[in-house]
Coordinates of C-alpha atoms and ligand atoms in Angstrom, one line a residue:
X1 CA 70.1 70.1 -41.1
X2 CA 66.5 70.9 -40.4
X3 CA 66.1 72.2 -36.8
X4 CA 63.0 73.2 -34.9
X5 CA 63.7 76.4 -33.1
X6 CA 63.6 76.3 -29.3
X7 CA 60.4 77.4 -27.7
X8 CA 60.1 78.8 -24.2
X9 CA 56.8 77.3 -22.9
X10 CA 54.1 79.8 -22.0
X11 CA 52.6 77.2 -19.7
X12 CA 55.4 75.6 -17.8
X13 CA 53.1 73.9 -15.2
X14 CA 50.9 72.2 -17.8
X15 CA 51.7 68.6 -18.6
X16 CA 49.6 65.5 -19.4
X17 CA 46.3 65.9 -17.5
X18 CA 45.3 63.5 -14.8
X19 CA 42.2 62.7 -16.9
X20 CA 44.3 61.5 -19.8
X21 CA 46.6 59.5 -17.4
X22 CA 43.7 57.8 -15.6
X23 CA 41.8 57.1 -18.7
X24 CA 44.9 55.4 -20.3
X25 CA 45.5 53.4 -17.1
X26 CA 41.8 52.4 -17.1
X27 CA 42.2 51.0 -20.7
X28 CA 45.4 49.3 -19.8
X29 CA 44.0 47.6 -16.7
X30 CA 40.6 47.0 -18.2
X31 CA 39.1 49.1 -15.3
X32 CA 35.6 50.6 -15.3
X33 CA 36.3 54.2 -16.0
X34 CA 34.4 56.4 -13.6
X35 CA 37.2 59.0 -13.9
X36 CA 36.7 61.4 -16.8
X37 CA 33.3 63.2 -16.8
X38 CA 31.4 62.0 -19.8
X39 CA 28.4 59.7 -20.3
X40 CA 29.0 56.2 -21.6
X41 CA 25.5 56.2 -23.2
X42 CA 24.2 57.8 -26.3
X43 CA 22.0 60.9 -26.7
X44 CA 18.3 60.9 -27.7
X45 CA 18.1 59.5 -31.3
X46 CA 15.8 62.5 -32.1
X47 CA 18.8 64.8 -31.6
X48 CA 20.9 62.7 -34.0
X49 CA 18.0 62.8 -36.5
X50 CA 17.7 66.6 -36.1
X51 CA 21.4 67.1 -36.7
X52 CA 21.4 64.6 -39.7
X53 CA 18.4 66.4 -41.2
X54 CA 20.3 69.7 -41.0
X55 CA 23.3 68.2 -42.8
X56 CA 21.0 66.7 -45.5
X57 CA 19.2 70.0 -45.9
X58 CA 22.5 71.7 -46.7
X59 CA 23.3 73.5 -43.5
X60 CA 27.0 72.8 -44.0
X61 CA 28.7 76.2 -44.4
X62 CA 29.7 78.9 -42.0
X63 CA 26.8 80.1 -39.8
X64 CA 26.6 83.7 -38.6
X65 CA 29.5 84.5 -36.3
X66 CA 27.5 84.6 -33.0
X67 CA 25.5 81.4 -33.9
X68 CA 22.4 80.6 -35.8
X69 CA 19.4 82.8 -34.8
X70 CA 17.1 79.9 -34.1
X71 CA 19.5 78.5 -31.4
X72 CA 20.1 81.9 -29.8
X73 CA 16.4 82.5 -29.7
X74 CA 15.8 79.1 -28.1
X75 CA 18.5 79.8 -25.5
X76 CA 17.1 83.2 -24.6
X77 CA 13.6 81.7 -24.2
X78 CA 14.9 79.0 -22.0
X79 CA 16.9 81.4 -19.7
X80 CA 13.8 83.6 -19.4
X81 CA 11.5 80.7 -18.5
X82 CA 13.9 79.1 -16.0
X83 CA 15.6 82.1 -14.5
X84 CA 13.4 85.0 -15.3
X85 CA 16.1 87.1 -17.1
X86 CA 15.6 88.4 -20.6
X87 CA 18.7 88.4 -22.8
X88 CA 18.6 89.8 -26.3
X89 CA 19.5 86.9 -28.6
X90 CA 20.9 89.3 -31.2
X91 CA 23.3 91.1 -29.0
X92 CA 23.7 89.1 -25.8
X93 CA 23.9 85.4 -26.6
X94 CA 26.9 83.8 -28.5
X95 CA 27.2 80.1 -29.4
X96 CA 30.7 78.7 -28.6
X97 CA 32.7 75.6 -29.2
X98 CA 31.8 74.2 -25.8
X99 CA 32.1 75.8 -22.4
X100 CA 35.9 75.5 -22.6
X101 CA 36.1 77.9 -25.5
X102 CA 33.5 80.2 -23.9
X103 CA 35.6 80.5 -20.7
X104 CA 39.0 81.2 -22.4
X105 CA 37.3 83.6 -24.8
X106 CA 35.7 85.6 -21.9
X107 CA 39.0 85.7 -20.1
X108 CA 41.0 86.8 -23.1
X109 CA 38.3 89.5 -23.8
X110 CA 38.6 91.1 -20.4
X111 CA 41.8 90.2 -18.6
X112 CA 45.0 92.2 -19.3
X113 CA 48.5 91.6 -18.0
X114 CA 48.6 92.6 -14.4
X115 CA 44.9 91.9 -13.7
X116 CA 44.0 89.5 -11.0
X117 CA 41.4 86.8 -11.4
X118 CA 40.0 84.9 -8.4
X119 CA 39.5 81.2 -8.7
X120 CA 37.8 79.2 -6.0
X121 CA 39.8 75.9 -5.5
X122 CA 39.3 73.1 -6.2
X123 CA 38.3 74.1 -9.7
X124 CA 38.0 72.9 -13.3
X125 CA 41.5 72.6 -14.8
X126 CA 41.2 75.0 -17.7
X127 CA 40.7 78.2 -15.6
X128 CA 44.3 78.7 -14.3
X129 CA 46.1 78.2 -17.7
X130 CA 43.5 80.4 -19.4
X131 CA 44.2 83.2 -17.0
X132 CA 48.0 82.7 -17.5
X133 CA 47.6 82.9 -21.3
X134 CA 45.8 86.3 -20.9
X135 CA 48.8 87.5 -18.8
X136 CA 46.6 87.7 -15.7
X137 CA 47.6 86.7 -12.2
X138 CA 45.7 83.8 -10.6
X139 CA 44.4 84.5 -7.1
X140 CA 43.5 81.2 -5.5
X141 CA 40.9 81.2 -2.8
X142 CA 40.1 77.8 -1.2
X143 CA 36.5 76.7 -0.8
X144 CA 36.0 75.6 2.8
X145 CA 37.8 72.3 3.4
X146 CA 35.4 69.5 4.2
X147 CA 32.3 71.2 3.0
X148 CA 33.5 73.1 -0.1
X149 CA 31.2 76.0 0.7
X150 CA 32.4 79.5 -0.5
X151 CA 34.2 81.4 2.3
X152 CA 33.1 85.0 1.8
X153 CA 35.6 86.4 4.3
X154 CA 38.4 84.9 2.3
X155 CA 36.9 86.1 -1.0
X156 CA 36.5 89.6 0.4
X157 CA 40.1 89.5 1.6
X158 CA 41.3 88.5 -1.9
X159 CA 39.6 91.4 -3.7
X160 CA 42.0 94.2 -4.6
X161 CA 41.8 97.2 -7.0
X162 CA 43.5 94.9 -9.6
X163 CA 40.8 92.2 -9.4
X164 CA 39.2 92.0 -12.8
X165 CA 37.1 88.9 -12.4
X166 CA 36.1 85.9 -10.3
X167 CA 35.2 82.5 -11.7
X168 CA 32.3 80.8 -10.0
X169 CA 31.1 77.3 -10.8
X170 CA 27.7 75.9 -9.5
X171 CA 26.8 73.0 -9.6
X172 CA 30.5 72.4 -8.8
X173 CA 33.1 70.1 -10.4
X174 CA 34.6 68.3 -8.6
X175 CA 32.8 68.7 -5.2
X176 CA 29.2 68.3 -6.4
X177 CA 28.1 71.2 -4.1
X178 CA 25.4 73.6 -5.3
X179 CA 25.5 77.3 -4.2
X180 CA 22.4 78.4 -2.3
X181 CA 20.4 81.5 -2.9
X182 CA 21.9 83.1 0.2
X183 CA 25.4 82.4 -1.1
X184 CA 24.6 84.0 -4.4
X185 CA 23.2 87.0 -2.6
X186 CA 26.4 87.4 -0.6
X187 CA 28.5 87.3 -3.7
X188 CA 26.2 89.9 -5.3
X189 CA 26.5 92.2 -2.2
X190 CA 30.3 91.7 -2.0
X191 CA 30.8 92.6 -5.7
X192 CA 28.2 95.4 -5.8
X193 CA 30.7 98.2 -4.9
X194 CA 33.4 96.8 -7.3
X195 CA 34.2 96.7 -11.0
X196 CA 34.7 92.9 -10.8
X197 CA 33.3 90.7 -13.5
X198 CA 31.9 87.2 -13.0
X199 CA 32.5 84.2 -15.2
X200 CA 29.7 81.9 -14.0
X201 CA 30.4 78.4 -15.2
X202 CA 26.9 76.7 -15.1
X203 CA 27.5 73.7 -17.3
X204 CA 25.8 71.4 -14.8
X205 CA 22.8 73.8 -14.5
X206 CA 20.2 71.0 -15.0
X207 CA 21.7 68.5 -12.6
X208 CA 20.5 69.6 -9.2
X209 CA 19.1 67.1 -6.7
X210 CA 16.8 66.8 -3.7
X211 CA 14.4 69.5 -4.7
X212 CA 17.1 72.3 -4.7
X213 CA 17.1 74.7 -7.5
X214 CA 20.0 76.0 -9.7
X215 CA 20.9 79.5 -8.6
X216 CA 22.0 80.9 -12.0
X217 CA 23.8 84.2 -11.7
X218 CA 21.2 85.4 -14.3
X219 CA 18.6 85.3 -11.5
X220 CA 20.3 88.1 -9.6
X221 CA 20.2 91.5 -11.4
X222 CA 23.4 92.7 -9.8
X223 CA 25.3 89.6 -10.8
X224 CA 23.7 89.3 -14.2
X225 CA 24.9 92.8 -15.1
X226 CA 28.5 91.8 -14.5
X227 CA 28.4 88.1 -15.6
X228 CA 29.4 85.9 -18.5
X229 CA 27.0 83.0 -18.0
X230 CA 28.5 79.9 -19.5
X231 CA 26.7 76.6 -20.3
X232 CA 27.3 73.5 -22.4
X233 CA 25.0 71.4 -24.6
X234 CA 27.5 68.6 -24.2
X235 CA 26.5 68.1 -20.6
X236 CA 22.8 68.7 -21.0
X237 CA 22.2 66.5 -24.0
X238 CA 24.8 63.8 -23.5
X239 CA 26.9 64.9 -26.5
X240 CA 30.2 66.1 -24.9
X241 CA 32.0 65.3 -28.2
X242 CA 29.9 67.8 -30.1
X243 CA 31.5 70.7 -28.2
X244 CA 28.7 73.2 -28.5
X245 CA 28.0 75.7 -25.6
X246 CA 27.1 79.3 -25.2
X247 CA 27.6 82.5 -23.3
X248 CA 24.9 84.9 -22.2
X249 CA 26.2 88.3 -21.1
X250 CA 25.0 92.0 -21.2
X251 CA 25.6 93.6 -24.6
X252 CA 28.7 95.5 -23.6
X253 CA 30.3 92.3 -22.4
X254 CA 29.1 90.3 -25.3
X255 CA 30.5 92.8 -27.8
X256 CA 34.0 92.4 -26.3
X257 CA 33.5 88.6 -26.1
X258 CA 32.6 88.5 -29.8
X259 CA 35.7 90.5 -30.8
X260 CA 37.8 87.6 -29.5
X261 CA 35.4 84.9 -30.5
X262 CA 35.5 85.9 -34.1
X263 CA 39.2 85.5 -34.3
X264 CA 39.7 82.4 -32.1
X265 CA 36.9 80.2 -33.7
X266 CA 34.9 82.6 -35.8
X267 CA 31.9 80.2 -35.9
X268 CA 30.7 76.9 -34.5
X269 CA 29.6 73.7 -36.2
X270 CA 26.5 74.6 -38.3
X271 CA 24.5 71.4 -38.5
X272 CA 24.8 70.7 -34.8
X273 CA 23.5 74.2 -34.0
X274 CA 20.4 73.4 -36.2
X275 CA 20.0 70.0 -34.6
X276 CA 20.2 71.5 -31.1
X277 CA 17.8 74.3 -31.9
X278 CA 15.2 71.8 -33.2
X279 CA 15.6 69.4 -30.3
X280 CA 15.5 72.2 -27.6
X281 CA 12.0 73.2 -28.7
X282 CA 10.8 70.3 -26.5
X283 CA 11.8 71.3 -22.9
X284 CA 11.1 67.9 -21.5
X285 CA 14.7 66.6 -21.9
X286 CA 16.4 69.3 -19.8
X287 CA 13.5 69.4 -17.4
X288 CA 13.8 65.7 -16.7
X289 CA 17.6 65.7 -16.5
X290 CA 17.8 66.3 -12.8
X291 CA 15.6 63.3 -12.0
X292 CA 17.5 61.2 -14.6
X293 CA 20.8 61.8 -12.9
X294 CA 19.4 61.8 -9.3
X295 CA 18.3 58.1 -9.9
X296 CA 21.9 57.2 -11.0
X297 CA 23.4 59.1 -8.1
X298 CA 21.1 57.3 -5.6
X299 CA 22.0 53.9 -7.2
X300 CA 25.7 54.6 -6.9
X301 CA 25.4 56.0 -3.4
X302 CA 23.3 53.0 -2.2
X303 CA 25.9 50.7 -3.6
X304 CA 28.8 52.4 -1.9
X305 CA 27.0 52.7 1.5
X306 CA 28.2 49.4 2.9
X307 CA 31.8 50.1 2.0
X308 CA 34.3 52.0 4.1
X309 CA 34.2 55.0 1.7
X310 CA 32.6 58.0 3.4
X311 CA 30.3 59.6 1.0
X312 CA 30.4 63.4 0.6
X313 CA 27.1 65.1 -0.3
X314 CA 26.4 65.1 -4.0
X315 CA 23.9 68.0 -4.4
X316 CA 24.4 68.5 -8.2
X317 CA 26.6 67.8 -11.2
X318 CA 27.3 64.1 -12.1
X319 CA 30.0 63.6 -9.6
X320 CA 30.3 61.8 -6.3
X321 CA 33.3 62.5 -4.1
X322 CA 34.3 60.0 -1.4
X323 CA 36.7 60.2 1.6
X324 CA 38.8 57.0 1.5
X325 CA 40.8 57.6 4.7
X326 CA 39.3 54.6 6.4
X327 CA 40.6 52.4 3.5
X328 CA 44.1 53.8 2.8
X329 CA 46.8 56.3 3.7
X330 CA 48.0 56.7 0.2
X331 CA 48.1 60.1 -1.4
X332 CA 45.2 60.8 -3.6
X333 CA 46.9 60.2 -7.0
X334 CA 48.5 57.0 -5.7
X335 CA 45.2 55.8 -4.3
X336 CA 43.4 56.4 -7.6
X337 CA 46.2 54.6 -9.5
X338 CA 45.9 51.7 -7.0
X339 CA 42.1 51.7 -7.3
X340 CA 42.3 51.6 -11.1
X341 CA 45.0 48.9 -11.3
X342 CA 44.1 46.7 -8.4
X343 CA 40.4 47.1 -7.9
X344 CA 39.5 47.8 -11.5
X345 CA 37.6 51.2 -11.1
X346 CA 39.2 54.5 -12.2
X347 CA 38.6 57.7 -10.2
X348 CA 40.1 61.1 -10.2
X349 CA 42.1 62.5 -7.2
X350 CA 40.5 65.7 -5.9
X351 CA 44.0 67.1 -5.4
X352 CA 44.3 67.4 -9.2
X353 CA 41.8 70.3 -9.0
X354 CA 44.1 72.4 -6.7
X355 CA 47.2 74.1 -8.1
X356 CA 49.2 73.2 -5.1
X357 CA 47.8 69.6 -5.0
X358 CA 46.1 69.9 -1.6
X359 CA 45.7 66.4 0.0
X360 CA 42.4 65.4 1.8
X361 CA 42.1 61.7 1.0
X362 CA 39.3 62.4 -1.5
X363 CA 38.5 60.8 -4.8
X364 CA 35.9 61.8 -7.4
X365 CA 33.7 59.3 -9.3
X366 CA 31.6 60.2 -12.3
X367 CA 28.2 58.5 -12.2
X368 CA 27.1 59.6 -15.8
X369 CA 27.2 55.9 -16.8
X370 CA 24.8 53.1 -17.8
X371 CA 23.3 51.3 -14.9
X372 CA 25.3 48.2 -15.8
X373 CA 28.5 50.1 -15.8
X374 CA 27.7 51.5 -12.3
X375 CA 26.7 48.0 -11.1
X376 CA 29.9 46.5 -12.4
X377 CA 32.0 49.2 -10.7
X378 CA 30.0 48.7 -7.4
X379 CA 30.6 45.0 -7.5
X380 CA 34.3 45.7 -7.6
X381 CA 34.2 48.4 -5.0
X382 CA 32.1 46.3 -2.6
X383 CA 35.2 44.6 -1.2
X384 CA 36.4 47.9 0.2
Ligands
PLP401 C1 33.0 72.8 -14.6 C2 33.2 72.6 -16.1 N1 33.3 73.6 -16.9 C3 33.5 73.4 -18.2 C4 33.6 72.2 -18.8 C5 33.8 72.1 -20.3 O1 32.6 71.9 -21.0 P1 32.7 71.7 -22.6 O2 32.9 70.2 -22.8 O3 31.3 72.2 -23.0 O4 33.8 72.4 -23.1 C6 33.5 71.1 -17.9 C7 33.7 69.7 -18.5 O5 34.0 68.8 -17.8 C8 33.3 71.3 -16.5 O6 33.3 70.2 -15.7

């Protein structure tokens, strides 16, 4: 009889993610889905036309392994204009299948069994399994409870001779905090005497509010020299399903990155790269993105203000976290299930972003939604 051999799982702690669970529950209960982080509106039609034109023009075969030159040139020009750092598009910029593939590729390129990698919790859910797949040890350092600011004494205490890298994410998912220049400088100073690399997850780089600026690691020479800077066109251009992103890193790091990249994806979708390169020539979309999302954030926050939710600051990203302790004593996942099933609005428990499931009575909403979607959600949440 045919028999599938037994497989010992490499990732025993990984099951169905909370995003999948809450999205399925939202469909079943006909809830407004403010859980998973993606827009419910379409991208600029000009971007669709640019990608379609590329397909019609025959750009449908493998592109160069690191990405098409026009897109790498456009990214290098953008980074130089915004953050003042010059990356060589030939040697230092690589197009990836979204930020997710960029992050795992960077980790596989530099982390060996026995190496330690610091993650600041709460954090995006792919980091920990990625480190495990590379055979590294995850060193979890909490962001300060309540404010989610980085605690440099704790980070310093976590550094050991085995520390290979630290993963930093600003603007931050899920907390919506944005690192300040002073915080980036402290990180720079802390790492200066070490051999520690930085994986700087900057996928929300254009979503920063209230006049603050995005402190890319590329702005700081000491950090830039040790960083893989990761970004995502999915977030910036409302095309999360295209899965195109990039990594900017010094040539020695990019060389190692590309050794892994060429054997885990080899290349990334050709016509989308052409479409993005053409669309990026006009900077107005990414320059206006902060104002675009700040208006949605303000609409959402104003609608929640009369409720018993306590609003945490949302300085960047497209997330708004709330403290629901005045409404319910339920644990975070139970509260989010209740909110989805009984109130008709799906949210994500912040505890899902901690390995140990730390409980604070916080839920995360995504406001990257049409105004009518946000208004419908707010109507339902108003009774709380
Ligand atoms: C912090 C963070 N990093 C990376 C990603 C993944 O980006 P991509 O869709 O480009 O793989 C996300 C998506 O939600 C994210 O929130």
